[in-house]
XYZ file of C-alpha atoms in Angstrom:
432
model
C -4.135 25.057 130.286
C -2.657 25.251 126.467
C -2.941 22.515 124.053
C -5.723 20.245 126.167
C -9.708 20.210 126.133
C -9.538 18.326 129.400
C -9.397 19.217 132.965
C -10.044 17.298 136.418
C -11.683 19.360 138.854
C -10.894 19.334 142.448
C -14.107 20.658 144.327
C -14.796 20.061 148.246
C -16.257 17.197 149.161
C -19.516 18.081 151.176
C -19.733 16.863 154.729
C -23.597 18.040 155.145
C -25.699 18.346 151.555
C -24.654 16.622 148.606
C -22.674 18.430 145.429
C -23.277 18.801 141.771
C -21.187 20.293 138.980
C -22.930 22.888 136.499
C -21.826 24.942 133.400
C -22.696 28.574 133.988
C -20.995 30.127 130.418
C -18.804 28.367 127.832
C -20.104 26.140 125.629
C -19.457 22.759 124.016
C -18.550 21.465 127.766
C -19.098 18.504 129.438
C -18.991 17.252 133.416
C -18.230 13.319 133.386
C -19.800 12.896 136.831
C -22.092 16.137 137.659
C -21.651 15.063 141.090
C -17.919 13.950 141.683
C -16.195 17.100 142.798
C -13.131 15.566 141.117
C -14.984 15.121 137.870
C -13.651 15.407 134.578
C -14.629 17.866 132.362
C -14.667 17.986 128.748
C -14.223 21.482 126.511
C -13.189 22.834 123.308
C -9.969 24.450 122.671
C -9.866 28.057 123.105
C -12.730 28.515 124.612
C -13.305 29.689 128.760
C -15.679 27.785 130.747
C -17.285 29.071 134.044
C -18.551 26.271 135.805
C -20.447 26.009 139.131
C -20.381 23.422 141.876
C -23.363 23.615 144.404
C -23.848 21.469 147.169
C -27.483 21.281 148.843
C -29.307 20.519 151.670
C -32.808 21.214 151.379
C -34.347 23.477 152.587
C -31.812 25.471 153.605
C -30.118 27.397 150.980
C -27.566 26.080 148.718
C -23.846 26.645 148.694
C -22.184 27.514 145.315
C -18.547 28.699 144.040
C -17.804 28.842 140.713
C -14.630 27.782 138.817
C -12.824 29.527 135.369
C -11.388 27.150 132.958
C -9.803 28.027 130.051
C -8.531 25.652 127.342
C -6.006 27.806 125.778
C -4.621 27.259 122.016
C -0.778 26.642 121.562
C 0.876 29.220 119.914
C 1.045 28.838 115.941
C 4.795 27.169 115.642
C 7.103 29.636 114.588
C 8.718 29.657 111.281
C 11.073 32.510 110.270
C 11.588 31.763 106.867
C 14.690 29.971 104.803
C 18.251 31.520 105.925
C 19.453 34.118 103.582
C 23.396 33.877 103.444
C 23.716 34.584 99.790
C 23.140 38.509 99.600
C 26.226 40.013 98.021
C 26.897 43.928 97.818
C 23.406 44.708 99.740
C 22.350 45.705 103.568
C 18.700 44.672 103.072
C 16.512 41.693 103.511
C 12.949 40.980 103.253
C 11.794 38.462 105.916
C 9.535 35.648 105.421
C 8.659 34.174 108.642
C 4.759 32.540 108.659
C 2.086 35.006 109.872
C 0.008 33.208 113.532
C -2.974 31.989 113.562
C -2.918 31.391 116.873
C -0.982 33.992 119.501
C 0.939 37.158 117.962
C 4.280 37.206 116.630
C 7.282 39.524 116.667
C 10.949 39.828 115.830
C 14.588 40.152 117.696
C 17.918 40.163 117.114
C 19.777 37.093 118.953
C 23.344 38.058 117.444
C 24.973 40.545 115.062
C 25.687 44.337 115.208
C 23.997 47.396 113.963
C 20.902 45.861 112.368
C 16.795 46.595 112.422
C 13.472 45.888 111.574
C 11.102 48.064 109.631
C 8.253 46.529 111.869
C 9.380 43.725 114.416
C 5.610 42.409 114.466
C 5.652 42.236 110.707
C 6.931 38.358 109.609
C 7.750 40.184 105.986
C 9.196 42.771 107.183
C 12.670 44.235 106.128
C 15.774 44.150 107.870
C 18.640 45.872 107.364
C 21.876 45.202 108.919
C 25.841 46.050 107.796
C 27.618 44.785 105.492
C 30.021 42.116 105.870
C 27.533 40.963 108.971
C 25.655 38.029 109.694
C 22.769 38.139 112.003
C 20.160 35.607 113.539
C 16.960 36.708 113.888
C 14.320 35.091 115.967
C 10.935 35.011 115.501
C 8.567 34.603 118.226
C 5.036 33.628 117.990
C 3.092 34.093 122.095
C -0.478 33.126 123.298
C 0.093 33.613 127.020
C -0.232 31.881 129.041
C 1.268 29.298 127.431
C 4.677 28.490 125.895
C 6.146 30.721 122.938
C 7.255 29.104 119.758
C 10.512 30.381 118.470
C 12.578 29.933 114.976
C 15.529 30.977 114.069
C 16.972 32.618 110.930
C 20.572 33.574 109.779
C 20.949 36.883 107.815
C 24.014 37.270 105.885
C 24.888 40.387 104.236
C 27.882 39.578 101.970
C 30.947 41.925 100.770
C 31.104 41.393 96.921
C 34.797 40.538 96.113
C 36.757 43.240 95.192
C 37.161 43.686 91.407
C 39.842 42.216 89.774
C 42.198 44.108 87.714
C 44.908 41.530 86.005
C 47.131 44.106 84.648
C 48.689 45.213 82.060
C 48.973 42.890 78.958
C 52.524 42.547 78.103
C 52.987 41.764 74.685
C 56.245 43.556 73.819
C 58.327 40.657 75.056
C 61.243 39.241 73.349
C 63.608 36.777 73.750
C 62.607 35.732 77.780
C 60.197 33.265 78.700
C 59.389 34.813 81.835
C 57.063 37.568 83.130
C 56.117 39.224 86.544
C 52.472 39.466 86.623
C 51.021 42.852 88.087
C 47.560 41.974 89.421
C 45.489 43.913 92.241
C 45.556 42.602 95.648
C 42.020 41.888 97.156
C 40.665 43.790 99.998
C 37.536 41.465 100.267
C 38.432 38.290 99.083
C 41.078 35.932 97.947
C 42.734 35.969 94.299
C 44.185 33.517 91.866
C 45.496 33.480 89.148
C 44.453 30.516 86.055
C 45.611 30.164 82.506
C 42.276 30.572 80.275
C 44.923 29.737 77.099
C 48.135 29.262 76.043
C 49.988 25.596 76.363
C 53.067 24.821 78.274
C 53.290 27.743 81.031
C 53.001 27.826 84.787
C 53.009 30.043 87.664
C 55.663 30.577 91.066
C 52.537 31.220 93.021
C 48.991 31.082 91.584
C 47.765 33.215 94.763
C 50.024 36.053 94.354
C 49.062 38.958 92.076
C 52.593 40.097 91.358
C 53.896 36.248 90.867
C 56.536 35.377 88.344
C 54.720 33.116 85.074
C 56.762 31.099 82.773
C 55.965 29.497 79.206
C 56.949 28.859 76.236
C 58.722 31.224 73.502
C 56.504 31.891 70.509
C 52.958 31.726 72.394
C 50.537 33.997 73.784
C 48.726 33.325 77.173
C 45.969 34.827 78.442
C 45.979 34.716 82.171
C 42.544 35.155 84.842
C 42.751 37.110 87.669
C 39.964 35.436 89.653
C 38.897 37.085 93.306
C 36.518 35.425 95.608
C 34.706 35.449 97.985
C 31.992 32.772 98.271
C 29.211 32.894 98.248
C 28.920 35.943 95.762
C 29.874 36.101 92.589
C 33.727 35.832 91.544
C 35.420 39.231 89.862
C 37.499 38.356 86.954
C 39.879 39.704 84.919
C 42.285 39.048 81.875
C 45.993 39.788 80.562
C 47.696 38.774 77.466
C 51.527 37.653 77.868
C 53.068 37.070 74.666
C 56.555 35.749 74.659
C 57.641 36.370 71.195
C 60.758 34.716 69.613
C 63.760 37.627 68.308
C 64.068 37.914 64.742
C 66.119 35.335 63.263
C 69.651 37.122 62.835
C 70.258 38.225 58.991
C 72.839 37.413 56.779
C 72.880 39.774 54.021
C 75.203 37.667 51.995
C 78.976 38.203 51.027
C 79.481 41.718 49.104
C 79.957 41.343 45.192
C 82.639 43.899 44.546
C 84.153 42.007 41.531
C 80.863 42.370 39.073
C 82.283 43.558 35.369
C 80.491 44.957 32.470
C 77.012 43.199 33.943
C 74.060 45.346 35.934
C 72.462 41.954 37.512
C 73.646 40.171 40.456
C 71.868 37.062 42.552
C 71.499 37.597 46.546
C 72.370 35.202 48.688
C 71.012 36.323 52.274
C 69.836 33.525 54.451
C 66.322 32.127 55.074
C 64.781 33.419 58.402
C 62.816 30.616 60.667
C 61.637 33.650 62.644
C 60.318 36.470 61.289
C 59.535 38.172 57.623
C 62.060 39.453 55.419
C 62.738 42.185 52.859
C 65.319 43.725 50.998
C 65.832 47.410 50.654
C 68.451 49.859 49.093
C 70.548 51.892 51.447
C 72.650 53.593 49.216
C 72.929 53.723 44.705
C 70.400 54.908 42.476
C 68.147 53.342 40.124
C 68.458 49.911 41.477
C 65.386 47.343 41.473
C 64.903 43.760 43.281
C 63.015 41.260 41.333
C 60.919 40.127 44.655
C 62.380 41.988 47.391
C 61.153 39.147 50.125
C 62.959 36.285 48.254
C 66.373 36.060 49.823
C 67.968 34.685 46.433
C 66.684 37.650 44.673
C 67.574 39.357 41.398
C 68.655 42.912 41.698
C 69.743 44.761 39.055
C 71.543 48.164 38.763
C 73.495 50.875 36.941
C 77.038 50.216 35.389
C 79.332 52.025 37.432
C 77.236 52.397 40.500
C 77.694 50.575 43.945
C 74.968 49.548 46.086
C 74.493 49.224 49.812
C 71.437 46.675 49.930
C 69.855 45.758 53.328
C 67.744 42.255 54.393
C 65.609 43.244 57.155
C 63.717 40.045 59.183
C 60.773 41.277 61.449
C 59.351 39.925 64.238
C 57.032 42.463 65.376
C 57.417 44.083 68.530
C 61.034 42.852 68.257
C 63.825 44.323 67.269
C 64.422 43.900 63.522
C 68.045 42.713 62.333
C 69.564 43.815 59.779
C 72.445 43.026 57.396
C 74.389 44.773 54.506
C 75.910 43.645 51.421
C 78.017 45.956 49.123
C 77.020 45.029 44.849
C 78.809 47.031 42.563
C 78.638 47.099 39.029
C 81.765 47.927 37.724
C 82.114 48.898 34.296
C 84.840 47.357 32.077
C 87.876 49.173 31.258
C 87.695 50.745 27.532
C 89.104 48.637 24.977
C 93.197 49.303 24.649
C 94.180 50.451 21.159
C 97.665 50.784 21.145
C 97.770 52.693 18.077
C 99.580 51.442 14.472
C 102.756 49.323 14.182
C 105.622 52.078 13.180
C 108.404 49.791 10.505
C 109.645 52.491 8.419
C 111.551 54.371 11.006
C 115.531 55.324 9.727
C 117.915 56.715 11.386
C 115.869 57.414 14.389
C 115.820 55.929 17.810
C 112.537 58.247 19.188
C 109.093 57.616 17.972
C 105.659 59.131 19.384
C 103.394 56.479 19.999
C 99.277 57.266 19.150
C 97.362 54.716 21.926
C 93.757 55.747 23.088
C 92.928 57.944 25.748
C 90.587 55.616 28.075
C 87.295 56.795 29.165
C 86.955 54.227 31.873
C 90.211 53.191 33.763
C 93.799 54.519 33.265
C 96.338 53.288 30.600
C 99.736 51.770 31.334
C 102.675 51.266 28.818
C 105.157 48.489 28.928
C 107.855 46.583 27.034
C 107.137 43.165 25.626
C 109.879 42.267 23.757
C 113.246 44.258 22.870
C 116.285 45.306 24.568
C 117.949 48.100 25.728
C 114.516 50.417 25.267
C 113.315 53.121 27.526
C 109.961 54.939 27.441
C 108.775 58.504 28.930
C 105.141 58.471 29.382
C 103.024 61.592 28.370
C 99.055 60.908 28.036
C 99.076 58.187 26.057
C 101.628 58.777 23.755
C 105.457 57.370 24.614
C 109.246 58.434 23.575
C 111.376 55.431 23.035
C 114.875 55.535 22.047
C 117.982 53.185 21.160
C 121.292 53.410 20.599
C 121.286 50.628 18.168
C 119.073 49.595 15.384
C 116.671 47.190 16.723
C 112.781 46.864 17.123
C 110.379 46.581 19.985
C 106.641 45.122 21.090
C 105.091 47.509 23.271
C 102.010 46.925 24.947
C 98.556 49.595 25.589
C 97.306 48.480 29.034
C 94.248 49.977 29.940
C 93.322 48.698 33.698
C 89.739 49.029 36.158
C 90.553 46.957 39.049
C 88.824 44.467 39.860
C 87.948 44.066 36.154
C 90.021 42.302 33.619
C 92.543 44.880 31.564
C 92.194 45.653 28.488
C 95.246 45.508 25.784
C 96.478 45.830 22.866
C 100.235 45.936 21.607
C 102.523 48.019 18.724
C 105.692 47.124 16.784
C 108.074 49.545 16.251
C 110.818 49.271 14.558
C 114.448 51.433 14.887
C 116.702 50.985 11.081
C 119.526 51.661 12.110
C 121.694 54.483 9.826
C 122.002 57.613 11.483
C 125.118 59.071 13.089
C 125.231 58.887 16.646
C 125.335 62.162 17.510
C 121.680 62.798 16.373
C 120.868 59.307 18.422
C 121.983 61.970 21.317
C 120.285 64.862 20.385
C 116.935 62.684 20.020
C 117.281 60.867 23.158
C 117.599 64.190 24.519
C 114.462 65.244 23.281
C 112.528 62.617 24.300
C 113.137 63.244 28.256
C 110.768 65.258 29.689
């Protein structure tokens, strides 16, 4: 009997003698009616009664038999102890089932490969198991004869997610506004992807590691590679995607070729929106920029020398762009001196003009005014002749392209009273 402290008995009834109910061991008992042999009888829980039922007739000898009666204690319930489905990366588990105070307990595995108790009789004991597994256990608390009490408890050993690995950051591109991802793909778990910063950008496919992502030229995004796998902690990871904007293009400028008898000259290259800028010389010595980041610049130079300048915008990792512009200081031609007016000439029709020699650019004669004259150029120095008296403006031209010439003219003047034979011999001189 388990759980009661109350029994009917069911002696004989006599047919000769008369009966009577007495307690031979066990105590704290009680017989309702001593001499009912269907009394009840009254005990204490967990505690075995013998009791005796006699029946008389005097004065022969009595009868007797005796009867057990045990009052057995239910088994202490059975508690196992709180599930345990949150154990990530581990194959062990204390237990924490509730130690009997009535009956003994023990442990079993109901479902779930591969797994163990330390000690199965133990309610702390440890259990290990595989993992990626989830058991129940059953704990089991007996005091035969009567019913066991049972509780059941769920084991989980959880995989930790595999660990994320976002990539590469990509932060050499230009121009595009588009980049494939190159995240790990999870062997325990699921991944996605999130954007931790960076406005204006989305992904094809926020589960798929190698997905295309799109934003916004100009910005950097950094990007989470998130695997999970509930209920264990998430693996994370991170990757910068800058899309950087190109250089803005340069424009050097137009060349300054024409620059005479000056060594300063103003840029004119353009004003980048992307990107910093700098001038630098590619070609002529001893050349200087006022503020070689200003695109309006001074630069300033060497007469005579022509300069290949360069304006260089940056937009790191880009590709610069450049742009050149030719400046050249040309020097002015040397002042034309066409030597002095010859008046007093008689009888002659060849004089030898006395111009300067140039030191910068080359000298030219020509004919202003008078008829019928000729020159033959040597150096600077000229034969003119004519067969009749008459007088001529000649003109010292000394020329530097692009620069403005230089000039300067000379009278001279042919009297005319010499024979004309010696007109031919002196013309004849004068060829060369």
């Amino acid at each position: 009997m388990c759980g009661v402290t109350s029994a009917t008995l069911a002696a004989n009834t006599p047919t000769v003698g008369t009966g009577a109910w007495s307690i031979v061991s066990g105590a704290g008992g009680a017989v309702t009616t001593p001499s009912s042999p269907t009394s009840a009888f009254t005990g204490t829980l967990g505690t075995t009664y013998v009791l005796r039922w006699t029946i008389s007739n005097a004065p022969c000898t009595a009868s007797t038999d005796d009867v057990t009666i045990t009052f057995n204690n239910n088994p202490t319930a059975a508690n196992a102890g709180p599930d345990q489905t949150g154990l990530c990366g581990v194959t062990s588990a204390t237990l924490a089932a509730n130690t009997p105070t009535e009956g003994t307990g023990h442990g079993h595995i109901i479902s779930g490969a591969g797994g163990s108790f330390a000690l199965n009789t133990d309610p702390s004991t440890s259990f290990t198991g595989t993992l990626g597994t989830t058991y129940v256990l059953r704990w089991t608390i007996s005091n035969a004869p009567c019913t066991a009490s049972t509780d059941d408890v769920t084991i989980t050993f959880n995989n930790n997610p595999t660990a994320a690995n976002a990539g590469p950051d990509q932060t050499g591109l230009c121009g595009v506004t588009s980049a494939t991802l190159a995240a790990n793909t999870p062997t325990v778990g699921t991944g996605a992807w999130s954007i931790v910063s960076g406005a204006g950008g989305s992904f094809t496919l926020n589960t798929d590691p190698s997905t295309s992502f799109t934003g916004t030229l100009g910005t950097t995004y950094v990007l989470r590679w998130t695997i999970s796998n509930a209920p264990c902690t998430a693996s994370t990871d991170d990757v910068t995607i800058t899309f950087n904007s190109n250089p803005t293009a340069a424009n050097a400028g137009p060349d300054q070729t024409g620059l005479c008898g000056v060594t300063s000259a103003t840029l004119a290259a353009n004003t980048p929106t992307v990107g910093t800028r700098a001038w630098s010389i590619v070609s002529g010595a001893g050349g200087s920029f006022a503020l070689n980041t200003d695109p309006s610049t001074s630069f300033t130079g060497t007469l005579g020398t022509t300069y290949v300048l360069r304006w260089t915008i940056s937009n790191a990792p880009c590709t610069v762009s450049t742009d050149d512009v030719t400046i050249t200081f040309n020097n002015n031609p040397t002042a034309a001196n066409a030597g002095p007016d010859q008046t007093g000439l008689c009888g002659v029709t060849s004089a030898t003009l006395a111009a300067n020699t140039p030191t910068v650019g080359t000298g030219a004669w020509s004919i202003v005014s008078g008829a019928g004259g000729a020159v033959t150029h040597h150096k600077s120095n000229i034969c003119i002749y004519r067969n009749t008296r008459n007088y001529y403006v000649l003109r010292w031209t000394i020329s530097t392209a692009p620069c403005a010439a230089s000039t300067d003219d000379v009278m001279i003047t042919f009297n005319n009273n010499q024979q004309q034979q010696m007109q031919d011999r002196i013309k004849q001189d004068c060829v060369e």
